[in-house]
XYZ file of C-alpha atoms in Angstrom:
618
model
C -0.238 -0.155 0.338
C 2.902 2.127 0.634
C 4.347 1.623 -2.135
C 1.150 2.195 -4.572
C 1.200 5.872 -2.569
C 4.046 7.015 -2.979
C 3.627 6.332 -7.404
C 0.683 8.246 -6.623
C 2.216 11.133 -4.969
C 4.787 10.982 -7.481
C 2.548 11.560 -10.333
C 0.644 13.755 -8.721
C 3.257 15.918 -8.636
C 4.740 15.936 -12.289
C 0.424 16.357 -12.787
C 1.366 19.447 -11.152
C 4.451 20.536 -11.905
C 3.912 20.381 -15.481
C 0.781 22.423 -14.831
C 2.982 24.690 -13.225
C 5.163 25.247 -16.498
C 2.470 25.355 -18.880
C 1.043 28.215 -16.966
C 4.651 29.938 -16.872
C 4.210 30.982 -13.200
C 6.651 32.313 -10.951
C 6.465 29.195 -7.877
C 9.288 28.219 -7.433
C 8.714 24.166 -5.990
C 5.354 22.060 -6.815
C 2.707 22.010 -3.236
C 2.772 18.486 -3.182
C 0.052 16.412 -0.928
C 1.498 14.560 1.759
C 0.303 11.455 3.107
C -2.590 11.670 5.375
C -0.932 10.948 9.339
C -1.074 8.572 11.399
C -3.672 8.927 14.449
C -4.779 12.127 15.233
C -3.314 15.345 15.146
C -2.749 16.955 18.428
C -4.783 19.815 18.961
C -3.573 22.805 18.429
C -5.329 26.810 18.916
C -7.023 28.384 16.082
C -7.676 25.058 14.580
C -10.425 22.141 14.108
C -10.111 18.702 13.370
C -11.335 17.566 10.270
C -12.017 14.085 9.646
C -12.348 12.315 6.431
C -14.000 8.935 6.476
C -13.718 6.913 3.658
C -15.852 4.431 3.595
C -14.163 2.496 -0.007
C -11.043 2.604 0.745
C -9.649 -0.261 -1.391
C -10.871 1.022 -4.916
C -10.002 5.183 -4.663
C -7.609 7.690 -3.164
C -8.872 10.667 -2.654
C -6.936 13.901 -2.682
C -8.170 16.876 0.177
C -7.821 20.416 -1.710
C -7.934 22.994 1.303
C -6.856 26.839 1.224
C -8.399 29.406 3.143
C -10.145 32.361 2.299
C -7.851 34.954 3.846
C -5.855 33.857 0.550
C -6.997 36.380 -1.882
C -7.559 34.803 -5.783
C -5.003 31.479 -4.382
C -5.977 28.505 -6.089
C -6.948 25.432 -3.979
C -4.054 23.818 -2.537
C -3.812 20.149 -2.382
C -2.644 18.670 0.974
C -2.801 15.334 1.697
C -3.995 12.468 -0.421
C -6.461 9.519 1.809
C -7.078 5.911 1.279
C -8.836 5.261 4.547
C -9.609 7.495 7.564
C -7.501 10.385 7.791
C -7.923 13.456 10.793
C -6.538 17.029 9.805
C -5.582 20.469 11.739
C -7.813 23.464 9.723
C -7.393 26.770 10.200
C -10.410 28.156 12.115
C -9.976 31.579 12.210
C -11.009 32.234 8.597
C -13.302 30.573 6.673
C -11.855 26.861 4.838
C -12.376 26.517 1.056
C -12.507 22.828 0.714
C -12.717 20.445 -2.138
C -12.122 16.544 -2.572
C -11.516 15.034 -5.599
C -10.460 10.968 -6.647
C -6.818 10.487 -7.766
C -7.043 6.648 -9.666
C -4.324 4.341 -10.544
C -2.942 6.131 -12.919
C -3.136 9.383 -12.008
C -5.681 11.230 -13.140
C -7.992 13.177 -11.238
C -11.920 12.366 -10.854
C -14.068 16.269 -11.069
C -15.429 15.954 -7.929
C -19.300 15.828 -7.705
C -21.374 18.818 -6.658
C -21.888 17.476 -2.979
C -17.878 17.143 -2.743
C -17.088 20.544 -4.337
C -15.440 23.671 -2.688
C -19.137 25.526 -2.944
C -20.561 22.137 -0.493
C -17.657 22.032 1.720
C -16.336 26.020 2.305
C -17.190 27.357 6.059
C -15.985 28.943 9.104
C -14.727 25.387 10.993
C -15.127 26.769 14.719
C -12.209 26.509 16.899
C -12.404 22.911 18.704
C -14.810 21.597 16.358
C -14.765 17.953 15.316
C -15.968 17.669 11.711
C -16.397 14.820 9.394
C -16.617 14.107 5.457
C -18.533 10.750 5.081
C -17.460 9.679 1.427
C -18.753 6.816 -0.684
C -18.166 6.089 -4.661
C -21.016 6.141 -7.000
C -19.005 3.318 -8.999
C -21.597 3.932 -11.962
C -21.240 7.533 -12.409
C -17.405 6.791 -11.221
C -17.849 9.757 -8.649
C -17.608 10.320 -5.348
C -20.594 11.809 -2.300
C -19.664 13.811 0.550
C -22.218 14.037 3.589
C -20.466 16.129 6.413
C -21.420 16.491 9.762
C -19.882 18.357 12.534
C -20.417 18.202 16.488
C -21.215 21.044 18.660
C -18.677 23.137 20.253
C -17.463 26.090 22.365
C -17.364 29.721 22.316
C -13.270 29.943 21.949
C -14.211 34.242 22.561
C -15.620 33.434 26.240
C -12.413 34.253 27.650
C -12.734 38.129 26.021
C -16.116 38.029 27.157
C -14.999 37.231 30.569
C -12.120 39.902 30.448
C -14.272 42.804 29.469
C -17.070 41.752 32.581
C -13.474 41.730 35.071
C -12.561 44.876 33.062
C -15.874 46.646 33.459
C -16.206 45.573 37.105
C -12.547 47.829 37.686
C -14.117 50.157 36.273
C -17.293 50.483 38.164
C -15.380 50.151 41.696
C -12.863 52.999 40.835
C -15.882 56.087 39.797
C -17.703 54.337 42.306
C -14.473 55.183 44.977
C -13.837 58.178 43.236
C -17.831 59.340 43.852
C -16.801 57.904 47.873
C -13.844 60.238 48.101
C -15.415 62.943 46.243
C -18.415 62.585 48.959
C -16.601 62.213 52.059
C -17.613 59.025 52.847
C -14.433 56.915 52.203
C -12.918 59.858 55.151
C -15.570 58.865 57.114
C -15.681 54.959 57.410
C -12.438 55.397 58.080
C -12.281 57.692 60.869
C -15.817 55.715 62.473
C -14.016 54.331 65.477
C -11.872 57.072 65.719
C -12.767 58.971 69.347
C -14.504 62.811 69.601
C -11.476 64.559 70.270
C -9.558 62.651 67.248
C -12.578 63.854 65.097
C -12.250 67.596 66.540
C -8.825 67.336 65.458
C -8.967 65.944 62.431
C -12.195 68.670 61.339
C -14.994 67.744 59.208
C -14.479 66.021 56.090
C -14.796 68.360 53.110
C -15.946 68.008 49.037
C -12.640 68.029 46.551
C -14.330 69.710 44.151
C -16.528 72.848 46.349
C -14.294 76.157 45.423
C -14.257 78.637 48.564
C -15.839 81.354 48.431
C -13.712 84.909 47.774
C -16.369 86.229 50.080
C -16.740 84.707 52.994
C -12.792 84.242 53.475
C -11.468 87.977 52.217
C -9.235 86.252 49.883
C -8.214 86.767 46.361
C -10.481 84.896 44.442
C -8.157 81.973 42.515
C -6.767 82.839 38.836
C -7.420 79.560 36.401
C -4.019 78.600 35.025
C -4.564 77.128 31.896
C -3.886 73.088 32.230
C -2.292 70.266 29.944
C -4.812 69.018 27.854
C -5.231 65.451 29.210
C -6.766 63.882 26.511
C -4.297 64.052 24.950
C -2.095 61.939 26.854
C -5.516 59.629 27.610
C -5.353 59.091 24.124
C -1.820 58.599 24.138
C -1.351 56.024 27.037
C -4.414 54.027 24.565
C -2.564 53.660 21.629
C 0.824 52.428 23.823
C -1.405 49.699 25.879
C -3.372 48.737 23.587
C 0.158 48.036 21.808
C 1.739 46.649 24.387
C -1.595 44.065 24.354
C -1.203 43.053 20.760
C 2.477 43.030 20.702
C 2.631 41.095 23.132
C 0.408 38.282 21.351
C -2.970 39.786 22.166
C -4.333 36.252 23.787
C -3.021 34.581 20.197
C -7.141 35.753 18.505
C -6.476 36.726 15.086
C -8.175 40.027 15.469
C -5.554 41.087 17.812
C -2.835 40.916 15.318
C -1.956 42.616 12.388
C -4.072 41.886 9.030
C -2.395 39.393 6.657
C -2.235 41.758 4.019
C -5.202 43.725 2.359
C -7.841 44.345 5.676
C -7.729 46.016 9.098
C -7.481 44.298 13.305
C -7.980 45.886 16.505
C -3.826 45.400 15.711
C -3.700 47.322 12.843
C -4.963 50.869 15.139
C -2.549 51.738 17.221
C 0.788 52.653 15.358
C -1.394 55.040 13.244
C -2.417 56.620 16.279
C 0.352 57.290 17.972
C 1.963 59.124 15.056
C -1.388 60.642 14.999
C -1.038 62.192 18.621
C 2.434 62.923 18.016
C 1.069 65.578 14.482
C -1.198 66.904 17.314
C 1.188 67.265 20.035
C 4.011 69.361 17.543
C 1.161 72.163 17.170
C 1.185 72.609 21.396
C 5.325 72.562 21.267
C 6.022 74.460 18.842
C 3.938 76.614 18.586
C 4.694 77.911 22.988
C 8.858 77.953 21.841
C 7.503 80.426 19.142
C 5.731 82.594 20.966
C 8.598 82.097 24.144
C 10.943 83.719 20.733
C 13.542 80.797 20.657
C 14.818 81.088 17.584
C 13.597 79.013 15.009
C 17.369 77.366 14.141
C 17.676 76.381 17.843
C 14.069 74.502 17.322
C 15.696 72.376 13.950
C 18.763 70.886 16.544
C 16.419 69.751 18.622
C 13.985 68.294 15.661
C 17.225 67.034 14.941
C 18.076 65.130 18.157
C 15.024 63.384 18.608
C 15.177 61.846 15.487
C 18.500 60.364 15.687
C 17.240 59.392 19.421
C 14.121 57.759 18.535
C 16.195 56.139 15.405
C 19.217 54.493 17.544
C 16.483 53.677 19.959
C 14.907 51.481 17.053
C 18.293 50.515 16.093
C 19.152 49.250 19.868
C 15.548 47.439 19.884
C 15.980 44.919 16.393
C 18.897 43.993 18.072
C 17.146 43.046 20.969
C 16.578 38.945 21.187
C 20.232 38.181 19.321
C 22.023 35.922 21.629
C 25.342 35.702 19.811
C 25.870 39.082 18.917
C 24.719 41.549 15.912
C 25.545 40.212 12.802
C 25.282 43.337 10.869
C 25.308 41.263 7.608
C 21.189 40.739 8.411
C 20.870 43.478 10.831
C 17.676 45.257 10.522
C 17.511 49.076 9.355
C 13.487 49.848 8.809
C 11.260 49.656 12.325
C 9.176 51.551 14.531
C 10.782 53.823 16.201
C 13.049 54.454 12.742
C 9.602 55.435 10.942
C 7.982 57.321 14.205
C 11.937 59.625 13.516
C 11.633 60.205 9.994
C 8.013 61.029 9.877
C 8.663 63.182 12.936
C 11.654 65.413 11.236
C 10.078 66.062 7.849
C 6.489 67.054 9.912
C 7.721 68.564 12.138
C 10.224 70.446 10.047
C 8.178 71.806 7.101
C 5.570 72.720 10.263
C 8.643 75.421 11.534
C 9.235 76.947 8.739
C 6.115 77.343 7.084
C 3.520 77.738 9.934
C 3.236 81.563 9.818
C 3.515 83.744 12.681
C -0.047 83.605 15.085
C -1.339 87.162 14.026
C -5.445 87.386 15.299
C -5.974 90.443 12.576
C -5.056 87.678 8.870
C -7.796 85.959 7.537
C -10.425 87.886 9.680
C -12.667 87.396 6.980
C -11.797 83.399 6.649
C -11.963 83.196 10.521
C -13.818 79.518 10.202
C -11.249 78.131 8.461
C -8.503 79.580 9.604
C -6.969 76.054 10.607
C -7.023 75.185 7.147
C -5.642 78.319 4.886
C -3.132 79.866 7.826
C -1.394 76.597 6.561
C -1.913 76.547 3.179
C 1.755 75.981 2.170
C 2.211 72.995 4.744
C -1.920 71.825 2.821
C 0.498 71.982 -0.775
C 3.114 70.262 0.066
C 1.244 67.476 1.814
C -0.986 66.529 -1.290
C 2.365 66.822 -3.080
C 2.957 64.068 -0.812
C -0.384 62.463 -1.570
C 0.571 62.385 -5.270
C 3.927 61.334 -4.900
C 3.062 57.966 -3.089
C 0.277 57.031 -5.283
C 2.791 58.126 -8.703
C 5.596 55.690 -7.189
C 2.930 53.126 -6.170
C 1.001 52.995 -9.429
C 3.648 53.893 -12.277
C 6.647 52.583 -11.073
C 8.502 49.850 -13.402
C 8.833 46.704 -11.589
C 11.038 44.347 -12.963
C 8.738 41.114 -13.286
C 5.947 42.286 -12.096
C 2.329 43.757 -13.693
C 3.043 47.897 -13.585
C 0.810 48.995 -10.226
C 0.660 46.002 -8.402
C 0.161 45.722 -4.782
C -1.026 41.985 -3.982
C 1.011 40.230 -1.461
C 2.487 38.456 -4.111
C 3.380 34.600 -3.093
C 0.237 32.066 -4.427
C -2.052 35.100 -5.057
C -3.330 35.058 -8.441
C -2.533 31.230 -8.671
C 1.397 32.444 -8.016
C 1.573 34.369 -11.441
C 3.453 37.130 -9.226
C 4.785 35.152 -6.296
C 8.121 37.316 -6.349
C 5.884 41.070 -6.129
C 5.224 41.554 -2.501
C 4.817 44.996 -2.133
C 4.919 45.724 -5.439
C 7.028 48.945 -5.739
C 7.181 49.853 -1.868
C 9.004 46.377 -1.536
C 11.064 47.131 -4.651
C 12.732 50.065 -3.720
C 13.332 48.621 -0.123
C 14.858 45.617 -1.031
C 17.189 47.936 -3.469
C 17.805 50.395 -0.836
C 18.549 48.745 2.132
C 19.297 45.212 0.376
C 16.830 42.469 1.125
C 18.816 40.918 4.406
C 18.561 44.087 6.200
C 14.693 44.270 5.702
C 12.174 42.237 7.758
C 12.875 38.597 6.526
C 8.648 37.793 7.807
C 6.191 39.192 6.173
C 2.639 38.757 7.620
C 1.886 37.607 4.512
C 4.314 34.971 4.513
C 1.875 32.541 6.622
C -1.056 32.737 4.052
C 0.629 33.123 0.825
C 3.306 31.655 1.515
C 5.203 34.338 -0.587
C 9.273 33.962 0.371
C 10.542 37.160 -0.650
C 11.293 40.211 2.723
C 9.079 42.730 2.839
C 9.510 45.673 5.686
C 5.799 47.416 7.193
C 8.240 50.258 8.524
C 9.954 50.307 4.620
C 10.881 54.222 3.049
C 8.064 54.498 0.586
C 5.108 54.182 3.634
C 6.988 56.924 5.072
C 5.249 59.142 2.389
C 2.122 58.553 4.006
C 2.946 58.536 7.094
C 3.392 61.658 6.970
C 0.144 63.226 5.826
C -1.326 61.064 8.833
C 1.092 62.932 10.862
C 0.410 65.870 9.321
C -3.697 64.729 10.146
C -2.579 64.598 13.473
C -0.994 68.049 13.477
C -4.269 69.373 12.106
C -6.049 68.355 15.134
C -3.642 70.490 16.841
C -4.517 73.497 14.819
C -7.930 73.481 15.712
C -7.077 73.096 19.838
C -5.198 76.018 18.825
C -7.286 78.132 17.173
C -10.257 77.574 18.390
C -10.863 78.384 22.068
C -14.780 77.083 21.953
C -14.959 73.327 22.903
C -18.502 73.177 21.099
C -16.713 74.908 17.401
C -13.544 71.926 18.237
C -15.551 69.068 18.418
C -17.542 70.096 14.911
C -14.611 70.521 13.279
C -12.971 67.235 14.765
C -16.806 65.138 13.530
C -16.461 66.572 10.190
C -13.156 66.085 9.604
C -13.947 61.820 11.263
C -16.818 61.944 8.808
C -15.165 63.198 5.922
C -11.551 61.161 6.413
C -13.547 58.084 7.121
C -15.680 58.667 3.608
C -13.081 59.352 1.397
C -11.135 56.006 2.593
C -14.142 54.144 2.085
C -14.425 55.415 -1.170
C -11.083 54.080 -1.897
C -11.517 50.572 -1.117
C -15.372 50.560 -2.266
C -15.851 49.143 1.277
C -14.495 46.199 -0.096
C -11.621 43.954 1.302
C -9.765 43.343 -1.692
C -11.622 44.632 -4.559
C -11.413 48.742 -4.688
C -8.810 50.635 -5.712
C -6.604 51.603 -2.668
C -7.820 49.009 -0.320
C -7.076 49.103 3.211
C -3.438 48.248 4.023
C -1.535 48.091 7.097
C 1.780 46.823 5.298
C 1.529 49.716 2.617
C -0.014 52.519 4.858
C -1.327 53.462 2.107
C -3.765 56.226 1.249
C -7.304 54.646 2.620
C -5.704 53.360 5.489
C -3.798 56.634 6.343
C -7.874 58.211 5.827
C -9.967 55.546 7.796
C -7.405 55.682 10.867
C -6.542 59.871 10.788
C -11.013 59.783 10.624
C -11.054 57.114 13.643
C -8.126 59.159 15.248
C -10.236 62.058 15.164
C -13.485 60.608 16.650
C -11.929 59.008 19.639
C -10.089 62.396 20.364
C -13.343 64.057 20.007
C -14.604 62.206 22.484
C -12.409 61.728 24.654
C -11.778 65.310 24.561
C -15.237 66.252 25.519
C -15.482 63.357 28.246
C -12.060 64.383 30.377
C -11.859 68.086 29.326
C -14.797 69.565 29.041
C -17.502 67.542 31.213
C -14.205 66.222 33.421
C -17.159 62.701 33.627
C -13.481 61.379 33.205
C -10.195 61.420 34.147
C -8.694 59.592 31.667
C -6.942 57.342 34.326
C -5.368 54.366 33.861
C -4.494 55.423 30.667
C -3.471 58.941 31.272
C -0.422 57.878 33.508
C 0.643 55.908 30.449
C 0.592 58.043 28.008
C 2.991 60.074 30.371
C 5.483 58.037 29.895
C 4.875 56.864 26.522
C 8.377 56.359 24.787
C 9.977 54.510 28.418
C 6.929 52.009 27.765
C 7.379 51.147 24.300
C 10.675 50.969 24.437
C 10.567 48.764 28.067
C 7.876 46.599 27.137
C 10.420 45.200 23.891
C 12.985 44.447 26.132
C 11.646 42.574 28.326
C 9.117 40.737 25.301
C 9.593 37.181 26.219
C 11.061 37.748 29.432
C 9.975 37.679 33.406
C 7.872 39.640 34.847
C 5.751 39.683 32.147
C 6.236 36.180 29.747
C 6.015 32.776 31.120
C 5.361 29.332 29.999
C 1.608 28.498 29.889
C -1.013 26.213 28.245
C -1.597 26.558 24.422
C -5.497 27.507 24.704
C -6.498 30.861 24.504
C -7.244 31.839 28.030
C -4.018 31.140 29.352
C -2.276 33.610 26.421
C -4.694 36.152 27.461
C -4.260 36.297 31.035
C -0.391 36.429 30.655
C -0.872 39.370 27.681
C -3.207 41.077 29.786
C -0.284 41.080 32.736
C 2.403 41.561 30.947
C -0.030 45.199 29.694
C -0.707 45.469 33.232
C 2.808 45.058 34.683
C 3.390 48.337 32.305
C 0.520 49.912 33.075
C 1.513 49.696 36.844
C 4.848 50.904 35.811
C 3.892 54.317 34.715
C 1.087 55.039 37.723
C 4.463 54.396 39.901
C 6.695 56.879 37.338
C 3.684 59.249 37.493
C 3.503 59.694 41.688
C 6.914 60.172 41.405
C 6.990 62.591 38.991
C 9.516 60.167 36.553
C 8.802 61.116 33.006
C 10.981 60.211 29.983
C 11.306 62.163 26.742
C 13.124 62.554 24.026
């Protein structure tokens, strides 16, 4: 039997290889089905068990074709050869395309009957589920019949529901504690057993929010001091804590990891939001320095210093985890902090030298649009950035690839553009940095089986990240120029609707079929516009709750936002190390608990830093 299977596998491989040659595909190695593994495979996370029950094992050999629906325009892959019962693991993160065909002894593949076709067997195989497909042979029609069945399984998202419930409980408890403290109830409870003399020494508890009456005390009314907008630091804190959580694994849920190519997940939000709020902070920092008449050349030197610091920190982080020393022949140059550095250098320099002096009488007739009209040179440059990125992406010739290709390469479109991962963006990085100095394991590799390196923090994407940072800078200009909170929120909401609508138009509200799909790897225009629109909306909500109505103090995110760079570098250094990483069982519940603990640890560090007045910045 084993000899017969080996011959069948060889013949099947020759057929696949011949097909690959005839279609002139760039797939370097033909994909051959493996023999069905013996026994039941170990249960793994993000998988389900699929058992093929072949009732006619002596007269037919089955070929099981599999492919994830996440793989856009990918051919079915011949995965296993089945002569009897066979159990294998299938991906449960996205719907799985399944088709079963017959391979006879002559190596001919018999077309599957309708109930064994891809259309009939494709479904979302729930994690931990057990699925059976019963096969029977119709000798008259020389076809096979498939009858799928499934067993009930639990909900893999239960750990998330429990975690959200626990977070909601803590939030309620925190707000209840704040309310009781503000009303003096906690003080009264703590002093309940005190003697009367002690109570007289302590005095009567008062509301900490109470304002003394100036006429009653005879004192002069206190002058209101302009406070730092806590909503900005809270926004930054939300971004950094979410970034730590997804970087630590996000419980190994697919939506807490980066998209494989096109699309948007929770993990794709945090980096752009960080870039956005960096732009918002530039407006406040530089306007204050210019008002103090600090020479622009001195401010530019500070820009260069911060750029160099961020870039060097990024290189240092790239060296983490290298046990036997850094090999400069394969050292990665781009990275997250490197992207921050380049974006900050360009956006801050443009704002420094193109922003006009603040003249209240200027553009008086266009006062509602001052936050745009006053900065028209910056708008001109950033519109040029958009045109440049679009022209390079869709017009630059890339050897061996169609003009304007922005796909993941590999198996996409049947493997016709196997080595074209990222199109012009990938080609520029491979030429500028070299293949060995950019990211070697792009997110597309798992699904599309691409083999060329691709860096999501490459050069061309920096152009669009500057646009995103500029839109964050626009939010800062709105806060700086318009003093009325209603006008600020109106503008935040308008920008949010406009940008999300524009991004949705570019991607045609589709995952893969739009003119410019949402893509974090490429930092596509639709990605930049939609993430900027979401950032405007989130900033508006934080601003209303925290700085306007003061319903929320921004805790606990506010503390993390005050030391975001320190937390980012620290969490990268301790990644995979105690006290934030331990060996745990291979379950979502275990990983989610571990990753929440890792995030909580850095939150506690930020709280400690805050109350010790330790603020680390670059």
